[in-house]
Short mmCIF file of C-alpha atoms in Angstrom, two decimals:
data_model
loop_
_atom_site.label_atom_id
_atom_site.label_comp_id
_atom_site.label_asym_id
_atom_site.label_seq_id
_atom_site.Cartn_x
_atom_site.Cartn_y
_atom_site.Cartn_z
CA MET A 27 -12.20 20.05 -36.23
CA GLU A 28 -12.14 16.55 -35.44
CA LYS A 29 -12.81 15.92 -31.76
CA ARG A 30 -10.41 13.95 -29.64
CA PHE A 31 -10.38 11.90 -26.34
CA TYR A 32 -8.96 12.89 -23.42
CA GLU A 33 -9.01 11.06 -19.79
CA THR A 34 -7.97 13.05 -17.09
CA THR A 35 -7.51 11.24 -13.10
CA PHE A 36 -7.30 13.68 -10.71
CA ILE A 37 -7.07 13.23 -6.97
CA VAL A 38 -9.18 15.90 -4.48
CA ASN A 39 -8.67 16.38 -0.80
CA SER A 40 -10.35 13.87 1.03
CA SER A 41 -11.09 15.56 3.98
CA LEU A 42 -13.45 17.55 2.38
CA ASP A 43 -17.20 16.46 3.17
CA ASP A 44 -18.95 14.81 -0.25
CA ASP A 45 -20.80 17.73 -1.67
CA HIS A 46 -17.90 19.84 -1.43
CA ILE A 47 -15.95 17.14 -3.69
CA ASP A 48 -19.39 16.75 -6.00
CA ASN A 49 -19.19 20.47 -6.50
CA ILE A 50 -15.41 20.16 -7.57
CA ILE A 51 -16.52 17.38 -9.71
CA LYS A 52 -19.49 19.40 -11.22
CA SER A 53 -17.33 22.39 -11.79
CA VAL A 54 -14.74 19.80 -13.96
CA GLU A 55 -17.75 18.55 -15.75
CA ASP A 56 -19.11 21.96 -16.72
CA MET A 57 -15.79 23.75 -17.38
CA ILE A 58 -15.59 20.40 -20.55
CA THR A 59 -19.00 20.60 -21.57
CA LYS A 60 -19.55 24.77 -21.96
CA ALA A 61 -16.23 23.95 -24.04
CA GLY A 62 -18.34 22.34 -26.55
CA GLY A 63 -17.12 18.60 -25.00
CA THR A 64 -19.04 15.64 -24.41
CA ILE A 65 -18.42 14.13 -21.11
CA VAL A 66 -17.99 10.00 -21.74
CA SER A 67 -17.87 8.71 -18.48
CA THR A 68 -17.13 9.86 -15.14
CA GLU A 69 -16.11 7.26 -12.59
CA ARG A 70 -15.57 8.14 -8.93
CA ILE A 71 -12.85 5.75 -7.78
CA GLY A 72 -13.49 7.10 -4.19
CA ARG A 73 -11.41 7.69 -1.14
CA ARG A 74 -8.07 5.78 -1.49
CA ARG A 75 -4.72 6.28 0.12
CA LEU A 76 -1.91 7.93 -1.47
CA ALA A 77 1.23 6.07 -2.70
CA TYR A 78 3.25 9.02 -1.11
CA PRO A 79 2.16 12.25 0.92
CA ILE A 80 0.95 14.84 -1.23
CA ALA A 81 0.53 18.63 1.06
CA LYS A 82 1.07 16.81 4.68
CA ARG A 83 -2.04 14.48 3.04
CA ASN A 84 -2.03 10.55 3.13
CA ASN A 85 -5.89 10.06 1.55
CA GLY A 86 -7.31 11.17 -1.47
CA TYR A 87 -10.72 11.32 -3.53
CA TYR A 88 -9.90 9.85 -7.22
CA VAL A 89 -12.07 10.76 -10.05
CA SER A 90 -11.54 9.63 -13.65
CA LEU A 91 -13.15 11.28 -16.37
CA GLU A 92 -13.45 10.50 -20.11
CA TYR A 93 -14.19 13.05 -22.51
CA GLU A 94 -14.28 13.88 -26.03
CA LEU A 95 -12.90 17.52 -27.30
CA ALA A 96 -12.64 19.89 -30.34
CA ASP A 97 -10.72 22.17 -28.83
CA PRO A 98 -7.19 21.19 -27.11
CA SER A 99 -6.40 24.53 -25.73
CA LEU A 100 -9.01 23.66 -22.77
CA VAL A 101 -6.48 20.96 -21.73
CA ALA A 102 -4.62 23.52 -20.93
CA LYS A 103 -6.61 25.96 -19.07
CA MET A 104 -7.82 22.51 -17.07
CA GLU A 105 -4.50 21.95 -16.06
CA ARG A 106 -4.23 25.99 -14.66
CA THR A 107 -7.37 25.29 -12.94
CA PHE A 108 -6.17 22.45 -11.02
CA HIS A 109 -3.11 23.80 -10.12
CA HIS A 110 -4.39 27.01 -8.43
CA ASN A 111 -7.36 25.10 -7.01
CA GLU A 112 -6.09 24.10 -3.53
CA ASP A 113 -8.86 21.38 -2.82
CA ILE A 114 -7.15 19.43 -6.17
CA LEU A 115 -3.96 17.46 -4.76
CA ARG A 116 -2.88 16.22 -8.24
CA ALA A 117 -4.17 15.65 -11.60
CA LEU A 118 -3.19 14.09 -14.91
CA THR A 119 -4.58 14.08 -18.24
CA LEU A 120 -3.96 11.80 -21.23
CA THR A 121 -4.82 11.83 -24.89
CA LEU A 122 -6.43 8.70 -26.22
CA SER A 123 -6.82 6.84 -29.49
CA PRO A 124 -10.13 6.09 -30.51
CA ARG A 125 -9.10 2.40 -30.57
CA GLU A 126 -8.17 2.56 -26.95
CA VAL A 127 -11.63 4.10 -26.24
CA ALA A 128 -13.21 1.31 -27.82
CA ALA A 129 -11.29 -1.30 -26.17
CA LYS A 130 -11.39 -0.14 -23.13
CA HIS A 131 -15.26 0.05 -23.02
CA ASN A 132 -15.48 -3.20 -24.73
CA ARG A 133 -13.61 -4.69 -21.93
CA GLN A 134 -15.92 -2.68 -19.45
CA ALA A 135 -19.07 -4.21 -21.15
CA GLU A 136 -17.44 -7.87 -21.24
CA ALA A 137 -17.22 -7.86 -17.49
CA ALA A 138 -20.26 -6.15 -17.00
CA MET A 139 -21.95 -9.01 -19.07
CA GLN A 140 -19.87 -11.57 -17.26
CA THR A 141 -21.23 -10.47 -13.68
CA LYS A 142 -24.95 -10.71 -14.90
CA GLN A 143 -24.19 -14.13 -16.16
CA ALA A 144 -22.85 -14.98 -12.98
CA GLU A 145 -25.75 -13.53 -10.80
CA PRO A 146 -27.99 -15.73 -12.08
CA ALA A 147 -26.05 -18.97 -11.98
CA SER A 148 -26.24 -18.99 -8.10
CA THR A 149 -30.00 -18.65 -7.88
CA GLN A 150 -30.55 -21.47 -10.72
CA ASN A 151 -29.86 -24.16 -8.18
CA GLY A 152 -32.75 -24.17 -6.11
CA ASN A 153 -31.17 -22.85 -2.86
CA ASN A 154 -32.01 -18.81 -3.10
CA GLY A 155 -28.60 -17.64 -3.27
CA GLU A 156 -27.87 -19.90 0.11
CA THR A 157 -24.59 -21.91 0.03
CA PRO A 158 -25.05 -25.80 -0.12
CA ALA A 159 -23.60 -26.05 3.41
CA ALA A 160 -26.65 -23.37 4.64
CA VAL A 161 -29.23 -25.77 2.65
CA GLU A 162 -27.27 -29.14 4.14
CA SER A 163 -27.63 -27.66 8.00
CA ASP A 164 -31.46 -26.60 7.15
CA ALA A 165 -32.10 -30.58 6.75
CA GLY A 166 -30.30 -31.57 9.13
CA ASP A 167 -32.54 -30.09 11.56
CA ALA A 168 -35.45 -31.64 10.23
CA PRO A 169 -36.92 -34.77 12.23
CA SER A 170 -35.67 -37.94 11.00
CA LYS A 171 -38.02 -41.30 10.73
CA ASN A 172 -35.97 -43.29 12.98
CA ALA A 173 -36.54 -40.73 15.77
CA ASP A 174 -38.18 -43.49 18.40
#
């Protein structure tokens, strides 16, 4: 059976402590791996304000999982599990084409490469990451030859 790519984004009750949120994320990942799936990436987006109140809550902890799965029936099982879990406020699962997955990972790799290239540029000008204004102010504090 051919594996398909999925992306599931879910919102966890943000009033829970971090350990409880980690356990929820781990249980979802375990559900996928036990069904023979492969986790491609887990993105913990973090606590954010909701666009509208859900279950009288204004904030949630967002998590996005990308994974490969051969058995599509697990997606329905996960949706049922999310629906019955009071700590998960909302969930959405999308089917991704392999082309979409490749394009997304290429964009992420390019962004990471640009970030790495930008970091050394600030240290190559010899000011050890300081702004030019900070370097100039240090030079202005030095005594001049005409101080007499």
